[in-house]
mmCIF file of N, CA and C in Angstrom:
data_model
loop_
_atom_site.group_PDB
_atom_site.id
_atom_site.type_symbol
_atom_site.label_atom_id
_atom_site.label_comp_id
_atom_site.label_asym_id
_atom_site.label_seq_id
_atom_site.Cartn_x
_atom_site.Cartn_y
_atom_site.Cartn_z
ATOM 1 N N MET X 1 -105.373 34.865 72.345
ATOM 2 C CA MET X 1 -105.693 35.566 73.575
ATOM 3 C C MET X 1 -105.024 34.857 74.745
ATOM 4 N N ASP X 2 -104.479 35.633 75.615
ATOM 5 C CA ASP X 2 -103.809 35.058 76.773
ATOM 6 C C ASP X 2 -104.801 34.395 77.727
ATOM 7 N N ASN X 3 -106.016 34.957 77.829
ATOM 8 C CA ASN X 3 -106.964 34.433 78.811
ATOM 9 C C ASN X 3 -108.085 33.625 78.152
ATOM 10 N N LEU X 4 -107.824 33.020 77.018
ATOM 11 C CA LEU X 4 -108.838 32.206 76.344
ATOM 12 C C LEU X 4 -108.907 30.837 77.026
ATOM 13 N N ASN X 5 -110.076 30.509 77.559
ATOM 14 C CA ASN X 5 -110.252 29.221 78.223
ATOM 15 C C ASN X 5 -111.665 28.711 77.935
ATOM 16 N N THR X 6 -112.028 27.576 78.480
ATOM 17 C CA THR X 6 -113.337 26.973 78.208
ATOM 18 C C THR X 6 -114.477 27.836 78.734
ATOM 19 N N GLU X 7 -114.251 28.534 79.819
ATOM 20 C CA GLU X 7 -115.311 29.402 80.358
ATOM 21 C C GLU X 7 -115.592 30.549 79.386
ATOM 22 N N THR X 8 -114.533 31.155 78.866
ATOM 23 C CA THR X 8 -114.700 32.244 77.901
ATOM 24 C C THR X 8 -115.366 31.727 76.631
ATOM 25 N N LEU X 9 -114.932 30.599 76.136
ATOM 26 C CA LEU X 9 -115.527 30.010 74.936
ATOM 27 C C LEU X 9 -116.990 29.632 75.161
ATOM 28 N N GLY X 10 -117.310 29.206 76.380
ATOM 29 C CA GLY X 10 -118.678 28.815 76.704
ATOM 30 C C GLY X 10 -119.654 29.980 76.666
ATOM 31 N N ARG X 11 -119.187 31.179 76.804
ATOM 32 C CA ARG X 11 -120.052 32.357 76.782
ATOM 33 C C ARG X 11 -120.270 32.919 75.370
ATOM 34 N N ILE X 12 -119.562 32.350 74.388
ATOM 35 C CA ILE X 12 -119.719 32.834 73.011
ATOM 36 C C ILE X 12 -120.967 32.184 72.403
ATOM 37 N N PRO X 13 -121.910 33.008 71.917
ATOM 38 C CA PRO X 13 -123.114 32.430 71.304
ATOM 39 C C PRO X 13 -122.757 31.713 70.001
ATOM 40 N N LEU X 14 -123.372 30.578 69.798
ATOM 41 C CA LEU X 14 -123.084 29.749 68.628
ATOM 42 C C LEU X 14 -124.374 29.502 67.865
ATOM 43 N N GLN X 15 -124.368 29.852 66.601
ATOM 44 C CA GLN X 15 -125.547 29.641 65.755
ATOM 45 C C GLN X 15 -125.460 28.258 65.112
ATOM 46 N N ILE X 16 -126.483 27.466 65.294
ATOM 47 C CA ILE X 16 -126.535 26.129 64.719
ATOM 48 C C ILE X 16 -127.691 26.091 63.723
ATOM 49 N N PRO X 17 -127.392 25.671 62.482
ATOM 50 C CA PRO X 17 -128.479 25.636 61.489
ATOM 51 C C PRO X 17 -129.506 24.556 61.831
ATOM 52 N N PRO X 18 -130.716 24.686 61.317
ATOM 53 C CA PRO X 18 -131.739 23.661 61.558
ATOM 54 C C PRO X 18 -131.292 22.298 61.024
ATOM 55 N N LYS X 19 -131.888 21.232 61.550
ATOM 56 C CA LYS X 19 -131.495 19.864 61.179
ATOM 57 C C LYS X 19 -131.546 19.643 59.670
ATOM 58 N N GLU X 20 -132.591 20.141 59.003
ATOM 59 C CA GLU X 20 -132.729 19.933 57.555
ATOM 60 C C GLU X 20 -131.559 20.588 56.808
ATOM 61 N N GLU X 21 -131.185 21.786 57.217
ATOM 62 C CA GLU X 21 -130.052 22.461 56.574
ATOM 63 C C GLU X 21 -128.747 21.715 56.869
ATOM 64 N N GLN X 22 -128.620 21.180 58.071
ATOM 65 C CA GLN X 22 -127.439 20.381 58.417
ATOM 66 C C GLN X 22 -127.336 19.167 57.493
ATOM 67 N N ARG X 23 -128.494 18.522 57.214
ATOM 68 C CA ARG X 23 -128.512 17.355 56.317
ATOM 69 C C ARG X 23 -128.084 17.758 54.900
ATOM 70 N N HIS X 24 -128.595 18.905 54.432
ATOM 71 C CA HIS X 24 -128.210 19.391 53.104
ATOM 72 C C HIS X 24 -126.698 19.654 53.037
ATOM 73 N N ILE X 25 -126.171 20.265 54.064
ATOM 74 C CA ILE X 25 -124.736 20.549 54.119
ATOM 75 C C ILE X 25 -123.943 19.245 54.104
ATOM 76 N N LEU X 26 -124.369 18.295 54.917
ATOM 77 C CA LEU X 26 -123.687 17.002 54.986
ATOM 78 C C LEU X 26 -123.720 16.283 53.637
ATOM 79 N N ASN X 27 -124.879 16.293 52.956
ATOM 80 C CA ASN X 27 -124.984 15.657 51.642
ATOM 81 C C ASN X 27 -124.053 16.325 50.635
ATOM 82 N N PHE X 28 -124.009 17.658 50.654
ATOM 83 C CA PHE X 28 -123.142 18.398 49.739
ATOM 84 C C PHE X 28 -121.668 18.057 49.985
ATOM 85 N N VAL X 29 -121.274 18.068 51.253
ATOM 86 C CA VAL X 29 -119.881 17.752 51.594
ATOM 87 C C VAL X 29 -119.553 16.308 51.189
ATOM 88 N N SER X 30 -120.474 15.382 51.375
ATOM 89 C CA SER X 30 -120.249 13.981 50.983
ATOM 90 C C SER X 30 -120.061 13.857 49.476
ATOM 91 N N GLU X 31 -120.870 14.568 48.696
ATOM 92 C CA GLU X 31 -120.745 14.541 47.239
ATOM 93 C C GLU X 31 -119.386 15.079 46.805
ATOM 94 N N ILE X 32 -119.026 16.223 47.335
ATOM 95 C CA ILE X 32 -117.750 16.843 46.970
ATOM 96 C C ILE X 32 -116.590 15.949 47.393
ATOM 97 N N SER X 33 -116.688 15.384 48.571
ATOM 98 C CA SER X 33 -115.639 14.497 49.070
ATOM 99 C C SER X 33 -115.475 13.290 48.151
ATOM 100 N N GLY X 34 -116.586 12.732 47.688
ATOM 101 C CA GLY X 34 -116.528 11.598 46.761
ATOM 102 C C GLY X 34 -115.841 11.978 45.465
ATOM 103 N N SER X 35 -116.102 13.177 44.970
ATOM 104 C CA SER X 35 -115.451 13.655 43.745
ATOM 105 C C SER X 35 -113.946 13.772 43.958
ATOM 106 N N PHE X 36 -113.546 14.329 45.098
ATOM 107 C CA PHE X 36 -112.118 14.462 45.376
ATOM 108 C C PHE X 36 -111.461 13.095 45.499
ATOM 109 N N ASN X 37 -112.137 12.147 46.107
ATOM 110 C CA ASN X 37 -111.577 10.801 46.231
ATOM 111 C C ASN X 37 -111.340 10.180 44.862
ATOM 112 N N GLN X 38 -112.279 10.382 43.925
ATOM 113 C CA GLN X 38 -112.098 9.859 42.573
ATOM 114 C C GLN X 38 -110.904 10.525 41.893
ATOM 115 N N ILE X 39 -110.760 11.821 42.061
ATOM 116 C CA ILE X 39 -109.640 12.545 41.463
ATOM 117 C C ILE X 39 -108.319 12.053 42.052
ATOM 118 N N ILE X 40 -108.287 11.848 43.352
ATOM 119 C CA ILE X 40 -107.069 11.370 44.018
ATOM 120 C C ILE X 40 -106.703 9.978 43.512
ATOM 121 N N GLN X 41 -107.694 9.092 43.382
ATOM 122 C CA GLN X 41 -107.425 7.749 42.880
ATOM 123 C C GLN X 41 -106.917 7.788 41.439
ATOM 124 N N SER X 42 -107.532 8.628 40.621
ATOM 125 C CA SER X 42 -107.116 8.757 39.230
ATOM 126 C C SER X 42 -105.683 9.280 39.137
ATOM 127 N N ALA X 43 -105.350 10.272 39.939
ATOM 128 C CA ALA X 43 -103.995 10.823 39.944
ATOM 129 C C ALA X 43 -102.983 9.772 40.405
ATOM 130 N N GLY X 44 -103.356 8.970 41.387
ATOM 131 C CA GLY X 44 -102.472 7.905 41.865
ATOM 132 C C GLY X 44 -102.203 6.867 40.791
ATOM 133 N N LYS X 45 -103.248 6.485 40.056
ATOM 134 C CA LYS X 45 -103.080 5.524 38.961
ATOM 135 C C LYS X 45 -102.191 6.098 37.869
ATOM 136 N N ALA X 46 -102.389 7.386 37.554
ATOM 137 C CA ALA X 46 -101.573 8.037 36.527
ATOM 138 C C ALA X 46 -100.108 8.091 36.962
ATOM 139 N N ALA X 47 -99.861 8.379 38.217
ATOM 140 C CA ALA X 47 -98.486 8.438 38.724
ATOM 141 C C ALA X 47 -97.820 7.071 38.635
ATOM 142 N N GLU X 48 -98.551 6.019 38.996
ATOM 143 C CA GLU X 48 -98.002 4.666 38.900
ATOM 144 C C GLU X 48 -97.681 4.307 37.456
ATOM 145 N N LEU X 49 -98.581 4.652 36.530
ATOM 146 C CA LEU X 49 -98.347 4.372 35.114
ATOM 147 C C LEU X 49 -97.118 5.120 34.614
ATOM 148 N N LEU X 50 -96.963 6.390 35.023
ATOM 149 C CA LEU X 50 -95.787 7.157 34.617
ATOM 150 C C LEU X 50 -94.500 6.534 35.166
ATOM 151 N N LYS X 51 -94.533 6.034 36.396
ATOM 152 C CA LYS X 51 -93.356 5.369 36.968
ATOM 153 C C LYS X 51 -93.002 4.125 36.165
ATOM 154 N N GLU X 52 -94.021 3.329 35.802
ATOM 155 C CA GLU X 52 -93.780 2.125 35.017
ATOM 156 C C GLU X 52 -93.177 2.471 33.662
ATOM 157 N N ARG X 53 -93.733 3.493 33.008
ATOM 158 C CA ARG X 53 -93.234 3.890 31.690
ATOM 159 C C ARG X 53 -91.825 4.458 31.777
ATOM 160 N N ARG X 54 -91.550 5.202 32.834
ATOM 161 C CA ARG X 54 -90.190 5.735 33.023
ATOM 162 C C ARG X 54 -89.207 4.596 33.184
ATOM 163 N N THR X 55 -89.559 3.613 34.003
ATOM 164 C CA THR X 55 -88.698 2.457 34.211
ATOM 165 C C THR X 55 -88.471 1.704 32.904
ATOM 166 N N ALA X 56 -89.550 1.513 32.143
ATOM 167 C CA ALA X 56 -89.433 0.810 30.864
ATOM 168 C C ALA X 56 -88.551 1.587 29.889
ATOM 169 N N LEU X 57 -88.692 2.907 29.856
ATOM 170 C CA LEU X 57 -87.885 3.742 28.967
ATOM 171 C C LEU X 57 -86.408 3.663 29.346
ATOM 172 N N ILE X 58 -86.111 3.773 30.616
ATOM 173 C CA ILE X 58 -84.718 3.686 31.072
ATOM 174 C C ILE X 58 -84.155 2.305 30.753
ATOM 175 N N SER X 59 -84.934 1.273 31.006
ATOM 176 C CA SER X 59 -84.499 -0.092 30.720
ATOM 177 C C SER X 59 -84.211 -0.274 29.232
ATOM 178 N N ALA X 60 -85.087 0.231 28.378
ATOM 179 C CA ALA X 60 -84.892 0.113 26.934
ATOM 180 C C ALA X 60 -83.644 0.861 26.494
ATOM 181 N N ALA X 61 -83.381 2.020 27.087
ATOM 182 C CA ALA X 61 -82.186 2.791 26.728
ATOM 183 C C ALA X 61 -80.920 2.082 27.190
ATOM 184 N N VAL X 62 -80.950 1.532 28.403
ATOM 185 C CA VAL X 62 -79.767 0.866 28.958
ATOM 186 C C VAL X 62 -79.443 -0.417 28.202
ATOM 187 N N THR X 63 -80.459 -1.154 27.803
ATOM 188 C CA THR X 63 -80.236 -2.431 27.122
ATOM 189 C C THR X 63 -80.025 -2.264 25.621
ATOM 190 N N GLY X 64 -80.107 -1.035 25.111
ATOM 191 C CA GLY X 64 -79.857 -0.792 23.698
ATOM 192 C C GLY X 64 -81.051 -1.036 22.799
ATOM 193 N N LYS X 65 -82.206 -1.235 23.362
ATOM 194 C CA LYS X 65 -83.402 -1.458 22.546
ATOM 195 C C LYS X 65 -83.830 -0.192 21.824
ATOM 196 N N ILE X 66 -83.468 0.964 22.382
ATOM 197 C CA ILE X 66 -83.692 2.227 21.694
ATOM 198 C C ILE X 66 -82.372 2.985 21.684
ATOM 199 N N ASP X 67 -82.140 3.735 20.633
ATOM 200 C CA ASP X 67 -80.905 4.491 20.476
ATOM 201 C C ASP X 67 -81.142 5.923 20.949
ATOM 202 N N VAL X 68 -80.461 6.323 22.004
ATOM 203 C CA VAL X 68 -80.636 7.657 22.555
ATOM 204 C C VAL X 68 -79.364 8.493 22.429
ATOM 205 N N ARG X 69 -78.405 8.020 21.629
ATOM 206 C CA ARG X 69 -77.121 8.727 21.527
ATOM 207 C C ARG X 69 -77.268 10.135 20.973
ATOM 208 N N ASN X 70 -78.146 10.351 20.009
ATOM 209 C CA ASN X 70 -78.293 11.668 19.389
ATOM 210 C C ASN X 70 -79.553 12.398 19.851
ATOM 211 N N TRP X 71 -80.143 11.949 20.925
ATOM 212 C CA TRP X 71 -81.379 12.555 21.411
ATOM 213 C C TRP X 71 -81.093 13.938 21.968
ATOM 214 N N GLN X 72 -81.971 14.875 21.653
ATOM 215 C CA GLN X 72 -81.877 16.225 22.207
ATOM 216 C C GLN X 72 -83.219 16.596 22.809
ATOM 217 N N ALA X 73 -83.166 17.304 23.906
ATOM 218 C CA ALA X 73 -84.406 17.738 24.562
ATOM 219 C C ALA X 73 -85.128 18.722 23.654
ATOM 220 N N PRO X 74 -86.471 18.636 23.597
ATOM 221 C CA PRO X 74 -87.214 19.609 22.789
ATOM 222 C C PRO X 74 -87.095 20.997 23.389
ATOM 223 N N GLU X 75 -87.168 22.008 22.522
ATOM 224 C CA GLU X 75 -87.116 23.394 22.984
ATOM 225 C C GLU X 75 -88.361 23.678 23.804
ATOM 226 N N SER X 76 -88.186 24.356 24.919
ATOM 227 C CA SER X 76 -89.307 24.653 25.795
ATOM 228 C C SER X 76 -89.260 26.123 26.183
ATOM 229 N N THR X 77 -90.431 26.749 26.227
ATOM 230 C CA THR X 77 -90.492 28.147 26.649
ATOM 231 C C THR X 77 -90.680 28.258 28.151
ATOM 232 N N SER X 78 -91.033 27.160 28.801
ATOM 233 C CA SER X 78 -91.273 27.178 30.241
ATOM 234 C C SER X 78 -89.958 27.023 30.990
ATOM 235 N N THR X 79 -89.893 27.570 32.198
ATOM 236 C CA THR X 79 -88.697 27.440 33.025
ATOM 237 C C THR X 79 -88.878 26.374 34.090
ATOM 238 N N SER X 80 -89.992 25.658 34.042
ATOM 239 C CA SER X 80 -90.260 24.626 35.039
ATOM 240 C C SER X 80 -89.277 23.483 34.884
ATOM 241 N N SER X 81 -88.775 22.961 35.995
ATOM 242 C CA SER X 81 -87.843 21.835 35.935
ATOM 243 C C SER X 81 -88.516 20.581 35.396
ATOM 244 N N MET X 82 -89.809 20.444 35.625
ATOM 245 C CA MET X 82 -90.528 19.285 35.081
ATOM 246 C C MET X 82 -90.638 19.384 33.572
ATOM 247 N N ASP X 83 -90.830 20.585 33.037
ATOM 248 C CA ASP X 83 -90.907 20.757 31.597
ATOM 249 C C ASP X 83 -89.553 20.484 30.957
ATOM 250 N N ALA X 84 -88.509 20.939 31.591
ATOM 251 C CA ALA X 84 -87.174 20.784 31.036
ATOM 252 C C ALA X 84 -86.683 19.348 31.161
ATOM 253 N N ASN X 85 -87.168 18.600 32.144
ATOM 254 C CA ASN X 85 -86.717 17.246 32.397
ATOM 255 C C ASN X 85 -87.910 16.377 32.768
ATOM 256 N N PRO X 86 -88.800 16.070 31.797
ATOM 257 C CA PRO X 86 -90.049 15.398 32.125
ATOM 258 C C PRO X 86 -89.908 13.984 32.661
ATOM 259 N N TYR X 87 -88.762 13.335 32.423
ATOM 260 C CA TYR X 87 -88.605 11.950 32.870
ATOM 261 C C TYR X 87 -87.808 11.837 34.154
ATOM 262 N N GLY X 88 -87.401 12.959 34.718
ATOM 263 C CA GLY X 88 -86.654 12.944 35.966
ATOM 264 C C GLY X 88 -85.258 12.398 35.808
ATOM 265 N N LEU X 89 -84.707 12.408 34.568
ATOM 266 C CA LEU X 89 -83.358 11.902 34.343
ATOM 267 C C LEU X 89 -82.345 12.923 34.841
ATOM 268 N N PRO X 90 -81.198 12.462 35.305
ATOM 269 C CA PRO X 90 -80.206 13.409 35.820
ATOM 270 C C PRO X 90 -79.716 14.349 34.724
ATOM 271 N N SER X 91 -79.436 15.598 35.084
ATOM 272 C CA SER X 91 -78.875 16.566 34.135
ATOM 273 C C SER X 91 -77.415 16.284 33.929
ATOM 274 N N ARG X 92 -76.917 16.670 32.753
ATOM 275 C CA ARG X 92 -75.490 16.440 32.478
ATOM 276 C C ARG X 92 -74.662 17.619 32.869
#
């Protein structure tokens, strides 16, 4: 709105739930937030582990500890770039 200002906003009626309902809402949001924080931490740990394993795999291939000369990518029905190249190695 072109003429939206604090005076206009001040005239809009605002419904505020009772204190007990506010507490219930706050508790619910805190619980959900805690769950998301755990998921985020778990995903971060998994990403770090994948980076370490990728580095170890590349290192093993470069130093000759594993033979990758005849390696072929598994057949995939998905068109996702992550499915086609799960280790983030450059395409040939």
